[in-house]
Amino acid sequence: LSGLGVATATAITAQLMPRTLMTEFSVLAGLVAGMAIGFRRSTSLTKRVSTSDALICLAAWGINLFAGYPLWTGWILRTAAFVTSLPLIVVLKAGLPFLLTFPVGVVLSIGHRPYDFGGKSTYSVQTIGLVAMGYIAAALSGFAVLTIGLSVVVVSLIAATGLSLSRRGQATGGRLGGLRVPALAIVTLATVVTMGNFDPSRSERVLFSPIAVSALRNGVPVHQLTALDDGRFIGSIATGEGRLSAWIHRGTQILFRKDGISSEYRSTNTMLAPHSAADVVPSVFGLTAHPAVNNVLVLGLHTPTLTTCQQFPVQEIHVIERNNLAPQFAESVLGDSVWWSDDDRVSFHIADPLLGTAARPRKKFDLILAPQAQSVTLEGSLLASETVLRRIRSHLAEGGIFCQRLAYYDLGPRVVLDLVEAFHRQFPNMLITESIPGELILTGAISPQPLLTREMADRLQTPQARRVLAEVGLDWASVMGRGALDSESTENLIQESSEFQRMDATQLAFTIPSETVRWGDKALQTRQRLSQHGRSMAILVKPESLAQEVDQRLEDLRLAQQIQTEHPDQPWAYRPIIKRQLTDRPRSAIVQVKGEGLKNGLHPEDQRRKDYLWDLGMVSKQEHPPLSEILELQEYTEPFDPLLSLFVHYEVARLLGRIDEASAQDRFEQLVHTVYHASATDVSVRNICAAIELLCHDSKTVVSQQERWDHLNGLMEALSVRWQMRLRSGRKLEYEQVDLDHTVKAAKLALKTMDTLRPDIGVSENDWEIREQIFESRLMEPLHRRRGQLLKRVTLAPQKREK
């Protein structure tokens, strides 16, 4: 039973902080310290406390684990928010698992008398062996996952055993004496009363969210931290490998967590909301860096990586996943947006991904992907081991490539350089690329051939690569424009960083957890150190004409962002820019002309832009254009064009609003696309208000009431963020008063509709009241204050004198 209790404490710790080598040692240290103190006073304790009393105490300890769960959550949350001293942070975080297992060690020692061995007192190893057996049995059976049902069984089992011993006379004496039965009754009652305190879905929302920690530091009440964003808990599963949970954002984006830590973020409908670039770009990079990928090995289930591989012409996709329930859970959440069950190329292997690489390679792979980015976890820190990297290298075919994600949001230069150096020792031919700000792709090849080539740039322009990148809102030039360090630059970086003392894999496993909680602008420091040696990938590739082409496309991306920033709610500002480029910067290319062979003509992309403007003009001239002609304009969104794709959806949504034949769902999808695929600097609000009004007034906009709630919640969140940006900027925007009135009307309608939907979708009244308070404080109150300022300005405006 004590072994089961230790496993329970370990799993509770995993819900409060990442499971690292430090937390594992803290759990063990607490148990050993408790046993040491207990064994030291074993004789006196045995006289005063019977075995039955000890079991009741163990049951009370189990209740305390769950009853005190909000307290443990507050402990870790306030430590992260307010404690700035690194040694104190480490002591507080390591102290919690220590204290959780310390009582188990004390109780475990009760009743174990010392044996005389050669004139000295010693203790039987049977106790330690039984504890280890209980812990292993719990881990193998999934007992350590801590669902409430299992916790009740554990406590009830302990209490029943104590009562049984008491009735049979096997547990006589002790301090409790005749109070055992009332004590057991109290323990059982406490189990029923406090079982609701253990709620990992709430703790993972605040403990593993930088937004929540920052909000608490800025004075946001604790009870509001669970409602800071639009995320809604949609399901979880308890397994022997940890707790898997899923959250829905923006109506279609799913966030998967493992023991609270984000593992992936993807969309079930990229027409409405994009995938996460951080989850997709690394696999695209690997699939295009290799000249001809036939088989891929993915270390751990990661659905964005898997579905990206499926869209490329590869023959085999092997996934090593230690949790046999993870694929079924992902399929149940994602539904039809994943299709690996029907793809004969995909095969799953249930094994530990890193231990699986220790097996003798029976098959070599062209590409191996390590898609999990967090190095703070126990599994992530193992990738810093040269032994593991050497095993991965042995599974690569000739010319094979290994791609590893590395998030450095919370890592300073010293740790990142140690991780890079360990990688470089096994893969001297390597490339460091920044996929998004805060994340790196470490790419290594066993052949000396360069990883960055003109051919790779060409492969990024293939239909499948451009389609996948468009689903995250990126162009192929966005990838080629990222900063990178080739092998030579990496060697220089390592040599010039001699001021840091190098750490081996074991030291890193202990250092990374403390590094992640250290205060400081670590990501900026790391980025500055890397930028001293990095250059754009387009510059590293020859010839120079590629760099010019990439620069032109990046300029188009910059112009598109500028339009959204400087002309909110006026998306048609892109039209004169396209016309000007066709006139001032026409691009030529050798094209095939029917009946005339090859001729020098307009570049295909410029020709598509010219055709689009013509078709748009013909449709817009009609007062009631045919629905088919409006929908045909969507064909110009693919392949992705930086100056065209996003704005086509604005035009289609506008034209659909002019005809009665258009369905509300079609117009809603176009509007939502313009919201979630837009630049982060876009402060347009009219498209959001129009989408909210469609959701509230037309029941055919979405399929279910849950979808309606999730979309309203996401759009209200977007509305709040954009108005906060507007008000902070201090810019004088045209028609601001009209936008204010429109927003207030739409927001009130949304809140009323959500209040009506709440009982049907399982959102508690308390949770909705908190979320409503967030909307009031972050959206409605600032809008009312701004409206008062505008009205006051109009009232105080000087009147013109009459002549």
XYZ file of N, CA and C in Angstrom, residues 18-234:
651
model
N 6.450 20.014 -14.178
C 6.980 19.025 -15.120
C 7.725 17.916 -14.384
N 7.561 16.718 -14.906
C 8.242 15.570 -14.305
C 9.687 15.562 -14.785
N 10.606 15.869 -13.883
C 12.012 15.981 -14.218
C 12.824 15.098 -13.282
N 14.127 15.031 -13.546
C 15.006 14.260 -12.679
C 15.017 14.856 -11.272
N 14.859 16.184 -11.172
C 14.841 16.845 -9.871
C 13.623 16.429 -9.059
N 12.447 16.391 -9.682
C 11.248 15.996 -8.947
C 11.291 14.522 -8.568
N 11.853 13.674 -9.426
C 11.967 12.253 -9.096
C 12.854 12.053 -7.871
N 13.965 12.765 -7.807
C 14.850 12.659 -6.657
C 14.200 13.231 -5.412
N 13.390 14.263 -5.557
C 12.713 14.858 -4.404
C 11.706 13.877 -3.805
N 10.974 13.181 -4.673
C 10.022 12.169 -4.195
C 10.754 11.073 -3.425
N 11.844 10.593 -4.001
C 12.618 9.531 -3.352
C 13.250 10.021 -2.050
N 13.753 11.275 -2.063
C 14.382 11.821 -0.861
C 13.379 11.940 0.280
N 12.144 12.358 -0.018
C 11.128 12.459 1.018
C 10.811 11.113 1.633
N 10.706 10.077 0.805
C 10.415 8.731 1.303
C 11.553 8.214 2.177
N 12.774 8.362 1.674
C 13.934 7.854 2.415
C 14.115 8.613 3.724
N 13.935 9.927 3.707
C 14.075 10.714 4.937
C 13.024 10.307 5.961
N 11.806 10.087 5.518
C 10.759 9.649 6.435
C 11.057 8.297 7.029
N 11.537 7.370 6.204
C 11.886 6.037 6.699
C 13.060 6.110 7.668
N 14.033 6.962 7.369
C 15.203 7.068 8.247
C 14.807 7.565 9.630
N 13.979 8.608 9.674
C 13.530 9.133 10.967
C 12.651 8.122 11.682
N 11.773 7.471 10.914
C 10.894 6.484 11.518
C 11.647 5.288 12.062
N 12.619 4.756 11.310
C 13.396 3.617 11.760
C 14.241 3.972 12.986
N 14.677 5.216 13.039
C 15.510 5.639 14.161
C 14.717 5.616 15.465
N 13.423 5.900 15.360
C 12.562 5.904 16.540
C 11.540 4.783 16.471
N 11.904 3.698 15.769
C 10.948 2.621 15.522
C 10.443 1.981 16.799
N 11.344 1.753 17.769
C 10.946 1.062 18.994
C 9.906 1.855 19.762
N 10.148 3.134 19.939
C 9.203 3.954 20.697
C 7.905 4.152 19.936
N 7.995 4.287 18.604
C 6.777 4.471 17.813
C 5.911 3.223 17.822
N 6.556 2.031 17.807
C 5.798 0.786 17.775
C 5.009 0.591 19.068
N 5.575 1.055 20.165
C 4.865 0.917 21.440
C 3.651 1.830 21.489
N 3.746 2.977 20.876
C 2.662 3.970 20.968
C 1.647 3.881 19.840
N 2.066 3.400 18.662
C 1.193 3.377 17.487
C 1.128 1.957 16.937
N -0.057 1.415 16.840
C -0.221 0.061 16.307
C -0.220 0.087 14.787
N -0.176 -1.116 14.202
C -0.214 -1.218 12.745
C -1.532 -0.701 12.199
N -2.622 -0.986 12.923
C -3.923 -0.483 12.499
C -3.957 1.042 12.530
N -3.380 1.618 13.587
C -3.327 3.079 13.671
C -2.516 3.642 12.509
N -1.407 2.960 12.164
C -0.560 3.427 11.069
C -1.313 3.416 9.739
N -2.139 2.363 9.550
C -2.912 2.291 8.311
C -3.944 3.412 8.244
N -4.542 3.723 9.392
C -5.496 4.831 9.413
C -4.783 6.145 9.111
N -3.569 6.304 9.654
C -2.787 7.513 9.361
C -2.439 7.586 7.878
N -2.128 6.421 7.288
C -1.822 6.401 5.857
C -3.047 6.782 5.040
N -4.229 6.318 5.481
C -5.463 6.698 4.800
C -5.703 8.204 4.917
N -5.457 8.748 6.119
C -5.618 10.193 6.305
C -4.642 10.971 5.435
N -3.431 10.437 5.294
C -2.452 11.087 4.405
C -2.960 11.093 2.962
N -3.548 9.961 2.532
C -4.087 9.912 1.176
C -5.180 10.937 0.955
N -6.041 11.106 1.983
C -7.088 12.125 1.886
C -6.463 13.505 1.792
N -5.405 13.722 2.546
C -4.746 15.023 2.557
C -4.181 15.373 1.175
N -3.718 14.356 0.435
C -3.200 14.614 -0.913
C -4.246 15.283 -1.785
N -5.476 14.775 -1.700
C -6.533 15.282 -2.562
C -7.220 16.496 -1.963
N -7.429 16.476 -0.648
C -8.075 17.623 -0.015
C -7.199 18.871 -0.133
N -5.873 18.670 -0.081
C -4.964 19.802 -0.154
C -4.532 20.169 -1.552
N -5.153 19.562 -2.572
C -4.710 19.827 -3.940
C -4.799 21.308 -4.311
N -5.857 22.027 -3.960
C -5.851 23.479 -4.224
C -4.709 24.199 -3.529
N -4.334 23.720 -2.315
C -3.211 24.331 -1.605
C -1.903 24.077 -2.337
N -1.701 22.836 -2.817
C -0.477 22.534 -3.570
C -0.420 23.375 -4.850
N -1.576 23.539 -5.484
C -1.621 24.349 -6.706
C -1.232 25.796 -6.417
N -1.793 26.353 -5.340
C -1.451 27.722 -4.963
C 0.016 27.868 -4.594
N 0.582 26.847 -3.965
C 1.993 26.845 -3.594
C 2.867 27.050 -4.831
N 2.659 26.210 -5.847
C 3.483 26.274 -7.060
C 3.188 27.543 -7.850
N 1.912 27.940 -7.907
C 1.535 29.136 -8.682
C 2.177 30.394 -8.104
N 2.092 30.564 -6.804
C 2.657 31.774 -6.181
C 4.184 31.753 -6.195
N 4.757 30.570 -6.149
C 6.207 30.478 -6.275
C 6.652 30.984 -7.649
N 5.917 30.565 -8.681
C 6.272 30.992 -10.035
C 6.019 32.475 -10.251
N 5.014 33.027 -9.577
C 4.621 34.413 -9.839
C 5.421 35.428 -9.032
N 5.803 35.078 -7.811
C 6.332 36.101 -6.916
C 7.745 35.853 -6.398
N 8.229 34.639 -6.432
C 9.559 34.347 -5.894
C 10.592 34.547 -6.997
N 11.553 35.422 -6.766
C 12.548 35.747 -7.789
C 13.902 35.108 -7.529
N 14.162 34.681 -6.321
C 15.445 34.071 -5.986
C 15.481 32.636 -6.496
N 16.448 32.319 -7.354
C 16.520 30.977 -7.930
C 16.710 29.893 -6.880
N 17.628 30.036 -5.920
C 17.754 28.980 -4.898
C 16.457 28.744 -4.132
N 15.750 29.838 -3.809
C 14.492 29.681 -3.074
C 13.427 29.014 -3.946
N 13.393 29.348 -5.236
C 12.440 28.699 -6.141
C 12.695 27.197 -6.182
N 13.956 26.816 -6.306
C 14.301 25.385 -6.378
C 13.901 24.684 -5.085
N 14.183 25.318 -3.927
C 13.842 24.713 -2.638
C 12.327 24.542 -2.518
N 11.569 25.560 -2.896
C 10.107 25.492 -2.776
C 9.512 24.456 -3.714
N 10.023 24.386 -4.934
C 9.470 23.424 -5.891
C 9.888 21.998 -5.569
N 11.130 21.820 -5.148
C 11.575 20.479 -4.776
C 11.020 20.070 -3.422
N 10.690 21.060 -2.596
C 10.190 20.752 -1.261
C 8.810 20.140 -1.261
N 7.971 20.493 -2.234
C 6.611 19.964 -2.239
C 6.588 18.445 -2.416
N 7.201 17.868 -3.458
C 7.199 16.398 -3.556
C 7.886 15.739 -2.363
N 8.889 16.405 -1.796
C 9.550 15.866 -0.602
C 8.542 15.726 0.533
N 7.759 16.777 0.784
C 6.790 16.755 1.880
C 5.638 15.784 1.614
N 5.301 15.576 0.348
C 4.192 14.671 0.039
C 4.531 13.226 0.345
N 5.795 12.842 0.205
C 6.168 11.434 0.439
C 6.814 11.204 1.803
N 7.198 12.258 2.487
C 7.832 12.108 3.798
C 6.932 11.343 4.780
N 5.626 11.668 4.912
C 4.782 10.916 5.857
C 4.688 9.436 5.517
N 4.754 9.078 4.244
C 4.689 7.666 3.872
C 5.873 6.914 4.452
N 7.048 7.533 4.386
C 8.225 6.888 4.947
C 8.127 6.702 6.441
N 7.573 7.706 7.153
C 7.420 7.591 8.605
C 6.441 6.483 8.955
N 5.284 6.477 8.304
C 4.275 5.451 8.583
C 4.806 4.068 8.231
N 5.581 3.999 7.166
C 6.102 2.719 6.713
C 7.026 2.080 7.744
N 7.723 2.902 8.491
C 8.696 2.374 9.458
C 8.048 1.877 10.733
N 6.776 2.230 10.968
C 6.106 1.846 12.204
C 5.876 0.339 12.221
N 6.233 -0.293 13.280
C 5.983 -1.727 13.430
C 7.107 -2.592 12.941
N 8.164 -2.018 12.399
C 9.297 -2.814 11.920
C 10.423 -2.731 12.943
N 10.573 -3.788 13.723
C 11.587 -3.813 14.765
C 12.941 -4.150 14.173
N 14.010 -3.658 14.788
C 15.341 -3.972 14.283
C 15.733 -5.412 14.576
N 16.527 -5.984 13.697
C 17.056 -7.333 13.858
C 18.499 -7.244 14.338
N 18.871 -8.202 15.165
C 20.245 -8.236 15.648
C 21.104 -8.985 14.641
N 22.106 -8.333 14.134
C 22.976 -8.930 13.127
C 24.421 -8.620 13.499
N 25.089 -9.632 14.055
C 26.487 -9.457 14.456
C 26.645 -8.452 15.565
N 25.664 -8.404 16.458
C 25.761 -7.463 17.567
C 25.301 -6.059 17.213
N 24.890 -5.849 15.976
C 24.419 -4.536 15.555
C 22.967 -4.630 15.114
N 22.258 -3.538 15.267
C 20.853 -3.495 14.854
C 20.757 -3.154 13.382
N 19.921 -3.886 12.675
C 19.689 -3.602 11.259
C 18.225 -3.858 10.963
N 17.801 -3.530 9.745
C 16.396 -3.651 9.379
C 16.259 -4.508 8.129
N 15.122 -5.182 8.053
C 14.907 -6.074 6.926
C 14.740 -5.276 5.639
N 15.317 -5.783 4.545
C 15.124 -5.142 3.235
C 13.773 -5.486 2.653
N 13.030 -6.355 3.376
C 11.712 -6.754 2.883
C 10.798 -5.540 2.732
N 10.910 -4.614 3.683
C 10.060 -3.416 3.624
C 10.291 -2.633 2.347
N 11.559 -2.357 2.073
C 11.890 -1.597 0.871
C 11.465 -2.358 -0.374
N 11.651 -3.662 -0.366
C 11.256 -4.469 -1.513
C 9.765 -4.422 -1.770
N 8.967 -4.482 -0.680
C 7.509 -4.427 -0.849
C 7.063 -3.063 -1.373
N 7.706 -2.002 -0.882
C 7.378 -0.658 -1.380
C 7.683 -0.561 -2.871
N 8.851 -1.082 -3.260
C 9.211 -1.036 -4.680
C 8.223 -1.835 -5.519
N 7.785 -3.006 -4.997
C 6.816 -3.811 -5.743
C 5.491 -3.076 -5.896
N 5.052 -2.408 -4.817
C 3.808 -1.653 -4.902
C 3.888 -0.522 -5.899
N 5.034 0.171 -5.903
C 5.215 1.286 -6.842
C 5.229 0.790 -8.282
N 5.974 -0.281 -8.538
C 6.061 -0.827 -9.904
C 4.711 -1.331 -10.368
N 3.981 -2.020 -9.447
C 2.652 -2.511 -9.818
C 1.725 -1.364 -10.169
N 1.814 -0.271 -9.400
C 0.975 0.900 -9.686
C 1.325 1.494 -11.036
N 2.633 1.613 -11.322
C 3.054 2.223 -12.579
C 2.651 1.376 -13.772
N 2.818 0.060 -13.653
C 2.498 -0.824 -14.781
C 0.997 -0.916 -15.027
N 0.206 -0.812 -13.952
C -1.243 -0.956 -14.106
C -1.937 0.350 -14.418
N -1.175 1.452 -14.379
C -1.799 2.750 -14.594
C -2.403 3.322 -13.332
N -2.116 2.695 -12.171
C -2.693 3.153 -10.920
C -2.233 4.556 -10.566
N -1.019 4.891 -10.971
C -0.452 6.174 -10.558
C -1.081 7.360 -11.251
N -2.064 7.132 -12.103
C -2.634 8.235 -12.855
C -3.582 9.070 -12.019
N -4.102 8.552 -10.968
C -4.869 9.344 -10.014
C -6.215 9.839 -10.507
N -7.003 8.985 -11.026
C -8.391 9.399 -11.193
C -9.052 9.337 -9.829
N -10.140 10.069 -9.679
C -10.794 10.102 -8.375
C -11.278 8.714 -7.966
N -11.795 7.960 -8.913
C -12.278 6.623 -8.581
C -11.193 5.756 -7.986
N -10.011 5.788 -8.567
C -8.912 4.984 -8.052
C -8.454 5.491 -6.683
N -8.457 6.796 -6.494
C -8.030 7.319 -5.194
C -8.979 6.861 -4.091
N -10.295 6.832 -4.391
C -11.267 6.368 -3.405
C -11.020 4.897 -3.069
N -10.712 4.103 -4.099
C -10.440 2.687 -3.868
C -9.231 2.515 -2.957
N -8.171 3.291 -3.217
C -6.955 3.184 -2.400
C -7.259 3.487 -0.938
N -7.895 4.632 -0.701
C -8.156 5.040 0.673
C -9.111 4.057 1.347
N -10.119 3.630 0.631
C -11.068 2.673 1.204
C -10.376 1.357 1.551
N -9.477 0.915 0.690
C -8.741 -0.322 0.935
C -7.892 -0.217 2.191
N -7.203 0.902 2.342
C -6.368 1.103 3.532
C -7.241 1.128 4.786
N -8.327 1.884 4.745
C -9.208 1.991 5.906
C -9.839 0.649 6.247
N -10.285 -0.091 5.240
C -10.897 -1.396 5.486
C -9.904 -2.369 6.102
N -8.660 -2.329 5.660
C -7.645 -3.209 6.226
C -7.427 -2.901 7.698
N -7.344 -1.622 8.032
C -7.174 -1.238 9.432
C -8.347 -1.699 10.286
N -9.556 -1.539 9.777
C -10.734 -1.967 10.525
C -10.747 -3.476 10.712
N -10.353 -4.213 9.664
C -10.325 -5.663 9.745
C -9.336 -6.142 10.802
N -8.146 -5.541 10.817
C -7.142 -5.903 11.812
C -7.635 -5.587 13.221
N -8.310 -4.455 13.351
C -8.809 -4.044 14.656
C -9.839 -5.038 15.184
N -10.737 -5.485 14.334
C -11.810 -6.396 14.758
C -11.270 -7.768 15.101
N -10.211 -8.203 14.424
C -9.659 -9.532 14.675
C -8.696 -9.568 15.855
N -8.476 -8.398 16.441
C -7.589 -8.361 17.580
C -6.137 -8.374 17.223
N -5.813 -8.174 15.969
C -4.415 -8.187 15.558
C -3.747 -6.842 15.757
N -4.502 -5.866 16.049
C -3.942 -4.528 16.224
C -4.384 -3.973 17.552
N -3.791 -4.443 18.594
C -4.166 -4.016 19.923
C -3.288 -2.877 20.382
N -3.738 -2.183 21.384
C -2.954 -1.070 21.919
C -2.975 0.098 20.979
N -2.008 0.973 21.156
C -1.900 2.146 20.302
C -2.652 3.320 20.890
N -2.359 4.469 20.376
C -2.941 5.700 20.890
C -4.423 5.849 20.535
N -4.822 5.316 19.365
C -6.211 5.531 18.959
C -7.181 4.693 19.767
N -6.780 3.456 20.088
C -7.615 2.586 20.907
C -9.030 2.485 20.380
N -10.013 2.833 21.203
C -11.411 2.726 20.806
C -11.859 3.776 19.835
N -10.968 4.701 19.468
C -11.346 5.755 18.511
C -11.122 5.328 17.074
N -10.714 4.040 16.879
C -10.396 3.627 15.509
C -11.621 3.683 14.607
N -12.748 3.181 15.106
C -13.948 3.163 14.275
C -14.398 4.582 13.921
N -14.480 5.516 14.894
C -14.787 6.896 14.508
C -13.758 7.484 13.556
N -12.474 7.135 13.766
C -11.433 7.653 12.875
C -11.648 7.159 11.457
N -11.993 5.868 11.333
C -12.255 5.322 10.004
C -13.471 5.997 9.374
N -14.477 6.261 10.186
C -15.672 6.932 9.659
C -15.335 8.338 9.168
N -14.480 9.028 9.944
C -14.084 10.380 9.539
C -13.286 10.344 8.250
N -12.377 9.377 8.137
C -11.566 9.252 6.923
C -12.438 8.980 5.706
N -13.409 8.058 5.884
C -14.295 7.735 4.763
C -15.143 8.938 4.361
N -15.671 9.660 5.367
C -16.480 10.852 5.079
C -15.629 11.911 4.385
N -14.388 12.074 4.842
C -13.506 13.055 4.225
C -13.222 12.705 2.767
N -13.159 11.400 2.489
C -12.945 10.979 1.103
C -14.056 11.478 0.199
N -15.300 11.308 0.666
C -16.448 11.717 -0.144
C -16.519 13.229 -0.278
N -16.228 13.941 0.833
C -16.379 15.399 0.842
C -15.317 16.083 -0.013
N -14.077 15.588 0.035
C -12.958 16.298 -0.604
C -12.578 15.750 -1.961
N -13.300 14.752 -2.451
C -12.886 14.157 -3.726
C -12.949 15.171 -4.876
N -13.763 16.209 -4.756
C -13.853 17.206 -5.820
C -12.709 18.206 -5.824
N -11.885 18.201 -4.772
C -10.764 19.143 -4.732
C -9.701 18.817 -5.764
N -9.584 17.539 -6.107
C -8.571 17.144 -7.078
C -9.124 17.377 -8.484
N -8.665 18.456 -9.115
C -9.157 18.850 -10.435
C -7.971 19.269 -11.305
N -7.301 18.299 -11.956
C -6.132 18.639 -12.784
C -6.452 19.585 -13.927
N -7.690 19.557 -14.419
C -8.028 20.433 -15.542
C -7.908 21.905 -15.159
N -8.128 22.222 -13.890
C -7.980 23.609 -13.444
C -6.513 23.944 -13.176
N -5.817 23.014 -12.540
C -4.420 23.302 -12.210
C -3.564 23.426 -13.461
N -3.800 22.574 -14.470
C -2.967 22.657 -15.663
C -3.244 23.925 -16.459
N -4.397 24.513 -16.247
C -4.729 25.739 -16.972
C -4.017 26.959 -16.398
N -3.652 26.896 -15.120
C -2.975 28.052 -14.512
C -1.487 27.806 -14.286
N -1.109 26.571 -13.931
C 0.287 26.302 -13.608
C 1.174 26.216 -14.839
N 0.606 25.818 -15.965
C 1.395 25.637 -17.175
C 1.094 26.712 -18.209
N 0.636 27.859 -17.730
C 0.301 28.967 -18.613
C 1.069 30.215 -18.195
N 2.016 30.677 -19.014
C 2.720 31.929 -18.679
C 1.772 33.114 -18.550
N 0.653 33.076 -19.299
C -0.318 34.164 -19.228
C -0.930 34.245 -17.838
N -1.278 33.089 -17.261
C -1.892 33.071 -15.933
C -0.914 33.554 -14.870
N 0.343 33.110 -14.964
C 1.355 33.532 -13.984
C 1.574 35.040 -14.068
N 1.671 35.569 -15.283
C 1.859 37.004 -15.468
C 0.645 37.787 -14.973
N -0.556 37.250 -15.236
C -1.776 37.942 -14.793
C -1.849 38.007 -13.277
N -1.486 36.924 -12.602
C -1.488 36.935 -11.133
C -0.504 37.966 -10.613
N 0.644 38.053 -11.242
C 1.658 39.024 -10.839
C 1.149 40.450 -11.028
N 0.258 40.647 -12.018
C -0.268 41.983 -12.310
C -1.551 42.300 -11.560
N -1.942 41.421 -10.644
C -3.065 41.736 -9.774
C -4.393 41.112 -10.133
N -4.441 40.231 -11.119
C -5.693 39.560 -11.460
C -6.062 38.587 -10.342
N -7.299 38.579 -9.864
C -7.691 37.654 -8.789
C -7.465 36.199 -9.183
N -7.132 35.376 -8.217
C -6.812 33.975 -8.479
C -7.984 33.248 -9.120
N -9.203 33.543 -8.669
C -10.360 32.800 -9.183
C -10.648 33.109 -10.653
N -10.041 34.191 -11.189
C -10.259 34.517 -12.598
C -9.204 33.910 -13.525
N -8.181 33.298 -12.979
C -7.079 32.806 -13.804
C -7.497 31.664 -14.713
N -8.541 30.928 -14.336
C -8.983 29.801 -15.162
C -9.842 30.244 -16.345
N -10.137 31.528 -16.446
C -11.018 32.011 -17.515
C -10.369 33.122 -18.323
N -9.044 33.143 -18.370
C -8.359 34.231 -19.058
C -8.427 34.116 -20.569
N -8.648 32.929 -21.106
C -8.741 32.779 -22.554
C -9.979 31.978 -22.899
N -10.146 31.660 -24.180
C -11.362 31.012 -24.652
C -11.289 29.496 -24.601
N -10.225 28.931 -24.033
C -10.068 27.483 -24.000
C -11.174 26.804 -23.203
N -11.681 25.690 -23.752
C -12.691 24.889 -23.058
C -12.212 23.447 -22.988
N -12.256 22.886 -21.787
C -11.841 21.505 -21.580
C -12.830 20.561 -22.260
N -12.321 19.668 -23.117
C -13.226 18.784 -23.853
C -13.003 17.309 -23.565
